[in-house]
C-alpha cells in the first residue's frame, strides 16, 4: 500500500505531524536522517495508524503515491537545503515538497524558483501551534503554486485545527507567501506577549496586586473580549507556585527573555518594506533590553520616582482598555505588513482568510480574530484596521483609559514601550499635521534634499546660505 503523504524529519514537530496525519486515517511514510528516530516513532506510536517506515531517501520516495507529497520538518536553514538537494533528484514533475519548518520567506522564494525549473512544486508552509498543535491541530499557512493546493489542501484540512467547522488552513499565495504570513504571525505574537507582560507589570507595581491576584484578573479578562490562548496561559503561569521555594513561579524565573528570530525577521522585513510596525519592534527590543545584563547592571542606580501602588479598583479596568487598544494597533500593523508584502510580491493575499485561519491552532488564537475577519469581509480594501467600524469604536471608547495608563506608567517609572508606542502610532495616524514638515526643512537645510509644498506641485529647495530664496528643484 502506497502512502498518501510522507514526513521526513521526525524530531518533535515532524513526529507529531506524522502522528496527526496517521490518526486521521492517512497512510504516512516516515523518514529521518538518523534512522533510530523513525524506528522509535513506529515502535511507540505504530498502533495509532498506518506508518510506512523508510530508511533511505529512495525507499521513502518509492513509498509515496503520485503526485508525491513530501513534508520536510527539519531544522530551518542549511538542513532544509540539504534535504531538498537529497530528494529533488528523486522526484518527478507534479510531485511536491512541503517545507513545514520556520524558513525565512526569501529562502522559500529561492527554493520555489529552483524547484519550479524541475517541475516540482515547492510549498513553504508556516505551521503554528508548537508541538501540541502539530499533534492535535495546528494552524497551517501554505504558500507555493495554487495548483499544489488541490492535491495537498484536503490532507492539510483534515489535520488542521477547526473553528466553527472551518479548518485553520488556506492557500495563502505563491512562493514565499505562506512563510511570510507565518513570520508576521510570530511578530504579532511577540507584540501581544509584550503587551500582556506590560499589563502584568502595571497591575503588580502600579496597582500593587500579587501574582495570584493578577492571575484572577487575567482569568476574568479571558471571559470577555480579550479571550485568547495567550491570556489563558498567562493566568496559568501567574497562578503557578515554585515547588522548591514556595514563591510565585514568576518571581524565581530569570527576567531575560530569549528569542529564536522570527520576531527579528518581521521587523527587518518591515524596515525593507517601509512599513511601520512599532509594536512588534518594541516587543523585539524589549526582549533584547531584558537580555542585556551589562546595560541593566550599569544603569541600575539611575534615579526614578517612588513607586507607590494605588490600589485603585478601576485601574485594572483601565489596563484592560489599554491592552485591548494596543492590541488592535499591533494587529493592524501586522496586517498592514502582510498587505504591503502582498502588493510588493504580487501575492494577492486574502487578509480576511488569514484572520480566519488564525482563530484556532496557533499561539495567537483568539476571539478577537473573528473581528478582524469581519472587518476584511465588510471591506476587503480596508487600509487600516483602526478605521473599521468596530475597532474605531473600541479605540474611541478606550482612549481616555489608554492615555491614563501610559501617563501613570511614565509617572511611576514603569516601562511600557508597547502601550506607549501603540498610542503614539494611533496619534500619529490621526494627526492633521505631523512634525515631519520640520524634518523635511532640516533635510533640505543640511543636504539640499528638497521638499514639496502644501500649496503647489513640484519639488523645491531653499538656498539657505544664499538669501534663503526658494528655487524649483
Ligand atoms: P529541529 O528544528 O530540532 O530539527 C531536528 C530535525 O532536523 C531532526 O529530524 C534532524 O535529524 C533534522 N536534521 C538536521 Br538538524 N540537519 C539535517 C540534515 N542536514 N539533513 C537531514 N536532516 C537534518 O526539529 P523541530 O523542533 O521538530 O522543528 C522542526 C521545524 O519546525 C523547524 O524548522 C522549526 O523551526 C519548526 N517549528 C518548530 C516549532 C516548535 O514548537 N518546536 C513550531 C513551529 C515550527 P536527526 O534526527 O538525524 O538529527
Short mmCIF file of N, CA, C and O and ligand atoms in Angstrom, two decimals, residues 8-15 31-35 37 72-80 82-83 86 99-103 127-131 182 260, ligand 1:
data_model
loop_
_atom_site.label_atom_id
_atom_site.label_comp_id
_atom_site.label_asym_id
_atom_site.label_seq_id
_atom_site.Cartn_x
_atom_site.Cartn_y
_atom_site.Cartn_z
N UNK A 8 9.54 13.68 6.43
CA UNK A 8 10.94 13.45 6.75
C UNK A 8 11.38 14.51 7.74
O UNK A 8 11.03 15.69 7.60
N UNK A 9 12.12 14.06 8.77
CA UNK A 9 12.46 14.95 9.89
C UNK A 9 11.49 14.64 11.01
O UNK A 9 10.37 15.16 11.05
N UNK A 10 11.92 13.74 11.89
CA UNK A 10 10.99 13.23 12.90
C UNK A 10 11.38 13.64 14.32
O UNK A 10 11.24 12.88 15.26
N UNK A 11 11.86 14.90 14.44
CA UNK A 11 12.04 15.44 15.79
C UNK A 11 10.64 15.80 16.32
O UNK A 11 9.64 15.33 15.77
N UNK A 12 10.57 16.63 17.32
CA UNK A 12 9.28 16.94 17.96
C UNK A 12 8.16 17.24 16.97
O UNK A 12 7.09 16.64 17.02
N UNK A 13 8.41 18.19 16.08
CA UNK A 13 7.34 18.67 15.20
C UNK A 13 6.96 17.62 14.15
O UNK A 13 5.78 17.34 13.93
N UNK A 14 7.97 17.06 13.49
CA UNK A 14 7.70 16.10 12.43
C UNK A 14 7.00 14.85 12.94
O UNK A 14 6.07 14.33 12.32
N UNK A 15 7.45 14.40 14.10
CA UNK A 15 6.85 13.21 14.69
C UNK A 15 5.37 13.44 15.00
O UNK A 15 4.51 12.62 14.67
N UNK A 31 10.42 9.12 7.61
CA UNK A 31 11.85 9.02 7.34
C UNK A 31 12.59 10.06 8.17
O UNK A 31 12.06 11.14 8.43
N UNK A 32 13.78 9.71 8.59
CA UNK A 32 14.61 10.66 9.31
C UNK A 32 16.07 10.34 9.00
O UNK A 32 16.42 9.20 8.78
N UNK A 33 16.91 11.41 8.97
CA UNK A 33 18.33 11.20 8.67
C UNK A 33 18.91 10.11 9.57
O UNK A 33 19.55 9.17 9.10
N UNK A 34 18.64 10.22 10.85
CA UNK A 34 19.08 9.20 11.79
C UNK A 34 17.93 8.19 11.95
O UNK A 34 16.87 8.54 12.49
N UNK A 35 18.16 6.98 11.47
CA UNK A 35 17.05 6.03 11.36
C UNK A 35 16.44 5.65 12.72
O UNK A 35 15.28 5.23 12.78
N UNK A 37 15.27 7.43 14.99
CA UNK A 37 14.06 8.20 15.26
C UNK A 37 12.86 7.59 14.55
O UNK A 37 11.74 7.59 15.08
N UNK A 72 8.73 18.16 4.71
CA UNK A 72 10.05 18.27 5.33
C UNK A 72 9.91 19.03 6.66
O UNK A 72 9.43 20.16 6.68
N UNK A 73 10.28 18.38 7.76
CA UNK A 73 10.19 19.04 9.09
C UNK A 73 11.55 19.01 9.77
O UNK A 73 11.71 18.40 10.84
N UNK A 74 12.54 19.59 9.11
CA UNK A 74 13.87 19.61 9.70
C UNK A 74 14.23 21.02 10.14
O UNK A 74 13.48 21.97 9.88
N UNK A 75 15.34 21.14 10.80
CA UNK A 75 15.81 22.43 11.30
C UNK A 75 15.90 23.41 10.11
O UNK A 75 16.46 23.07 9.06
N UNK A 76 15.35 24.60 10.30
CA UNK A 76 15.33 25.58 9.21
C UNK A 76 16.75 26.01 8.84
O UNK A 76 17.64 26.03 9.69
N UNK A 77 16.96 26.32 7.57
CA UNK A 77 18.28 26.78 7.12
C UNK A 77 18.98 25.72 6.29
O UNK A 77 18.38 25.12 5.39
N UNK A 78 20.25 25.48 6.60
CA UNK A 78 21.08 24.58 5.79
C UNK A 78 20.50 23.16 5.74
O UNK A 78 20.60 22.48 4.71
N UNK A 79 19.89 22.71 6.83
CA UNK A 79 19.34 21.35 6.85
C UNK A 79 18.24 21.21 5.81
O UNK A 79 18.15 20.18 5.12
N UNK A 80 17.42 22.25 5.66
CA UNK A 80 16.34 22.21 4.67
C UNK A 80 16.93 22.10 3.26
O UNK A 80 16.47 21.30 2.44
N UNK A 82 19.83 20.86 2.47
CA UNK A 82 20.44 19.54 2.33
C UNK A 82 19.37 18.50 1.98
O UNK A 82 19.56 17.65 1.10
N UNK A 83 18.23 18.58 2.65
CA UNK A 83 17.15 17.62 2.41
C UNK A 83 16.58 17.80 1.00
O UNK A 83 16.32 16.83 0.28
N UNK A 86 18.82 16.37 -1.51
CA UNK A 86 18.80 14.90 -1.49
C UNK A 86 17.57 14.35 -2.22
O UNK A 86 17.67 13.37 -2.96
N UNK A 99 7.69 22.39 2.81
CA UNK A 99 8.59 22.72 3.92
C UNK A 99 7.78 23.30 5.06
O UNK A 99 7.32 24.44 5.00
N UNK A 100 7.63 22.51 6.12
CA UNK A 100 6.84 22.93 7.28
C UNK A 100 7.67 23.61 8.35
O UNK A 100 7.16 23.94 9.42
N UNK A 101 8.96 23.80 8.09
CA UNK A 101 9.84 24.45 9.07
C UNK A 101 9.64 25.96 9.08
O UNK A 101 8.90 26.51 8.26
N UNK A 102 10.32 26.62 9.99
CA UNK A 102 10.23 28.07 10.09
C UNK A 102 11.25 28.72 9.18
O UNK A 102 12.20 29.35 9.64
N UNK A 103 11.05 28.59 7.87
CA UNK A 103 12.02 29.15 6.93
C UNK A 103 11.79 30.65 6.76
O UNK A 103 10.68 31.14 6.93
N UNK A 127 3.67 26.61 9.93
CA UNK A 127 2.86 25.78 10.83
C UNK A 127 2.98 26.37 12.23
O UNK A 127 4.08 26.49 12.75
N UNK A 128 1.86 26.73 12.81
CA UNK A 128 1.90 27.31 14.16
C UNK A 128 1.11 26.46 15.14
O UNK A 128 0.15 25.79 14.77
N UNK A 129 1.53 26.53 16.38
CA UNK A 129 0.83 25.81 17.44
C UNK A 129 1.76 24.95 18.26
O UNK A 129 1.33 24.26 19.18
N UNK A 130 3.05 25.00 17.93
CA UNK A 130 4.03 24.23 18.69
C UNK A 130 3.79 22.74 18.58
O UNK A 130 3.09 22.28 17.67
N UNK A 131 4.37 21.99 19.49
CA UNK A 131 4.27 20.53 19.37
C UNK A 131 2.85 20.04 19.64
O UNK A 131 2.39 19.08 19.03
N UNK A 182 3.38 33.40 8.20
CA UNK A 182 3.77 32.75 9.47
C UNK A 182 4.74 33.64 10.24
O UNK A 182 4.65 33.76 11.47
N UNK A 260 14.00 33.30 19.14
CA UNK A 260 14.58 32.43 18.12
C UNK A 260 14.80 33.15 16.79
O UNK A 260 15.50 32.66 15.94
P1 LIG B 1 14.63 20.69 14.96
O1 LIG B 1 14.50 22.07 14.45
O2 LIG B 1 15.26 20.48 16.26
O3 LIG B 1 15.37 19.81 13.85
C1 LIG B 1 15.70 18.46 14.09
C2 LIG B 1 15.46 17.64 12.85
O4 LIG B 1 16.24 18.13 11.74
C3 LIG B 1 15.88 16.20 13.07
O5 LIG B 1 14.96 15.36 12.40
C4 LIG B 1 17.26 16.16 12.41
O6 LIG B 1 17.65 14.89 12.00
C5 LIG B 1 16.99 17.03 11.21
N1 LIG B 1 18.21 17.46 10.51
C6 LIG B 1 19.17 18.33 10.90
BR1 LIG B 1 19.23 19.16 12.50
N2 LIG B 1 20.13 18.50 9.98
C7 LIG B 1 19.78 17.69 8.96
C8 LIG B 1 20.38 17.42 7.71
N3 LIG B 1 21.49 18.03 7.32
N4 LIG B 1 19.77 16.52 6.91
C9 LIG B 1 18.62 15.92 7.30
N5 LIG B 1 18.01 16.15 8.47
C10 LIG B 1 18.58 17.03 9.30
O7 LIG B 1 13.18 19.98 14.98
P2 LIG B 1 11.76 20.53 15.48
O8 LIG B 1 11.85 21.27 16.76
O9 LIG B 1 10.84 19.37 15.36
O10 LIG B 1 11.35 21.60 14.37
C11 LIG B 1 11.24 21.27 13.00
C12 LIG B 1 10.93 22.53 12.21
O11 LIG B 1 9.67 23.05 12.63
C13 LIG B 1 11.93 23.67 12.41
O12 LIG B 1 12.12 24.35 11.21
C14 LIG B 1 11.26 24.56 13.41
O13 LIG B 1 11.69 25.90 13.31
C15 LIG B 1 9.81 24.40 13.00
N6 LIG B 1 8.85 24.70 14.06
C16 LIG B 1 9.05 24.29 15.33
C17 LIG B 1 8.11 24.55 16.31
C18 LIG B 1 8.33 24.07 17.71
O14 LIG B 1 7.49 24.39 18.57
N7 LIG B 1 9.37 23.32 18.01
C19 LIG B 1 6.95 25.22 15.98
C20 LIG B 1 6.74 25.59 14.68
C21 LIG B 1 7.70 25.33 13.73
P3 LIG B 1 18.50 13.95 13.01
O15 LIG B 1 17.49 13.29 13.88
O16 LIG B 1 19.17 12.99 12.10
O17 LIG B 1 19.44 14.82 13.75
#
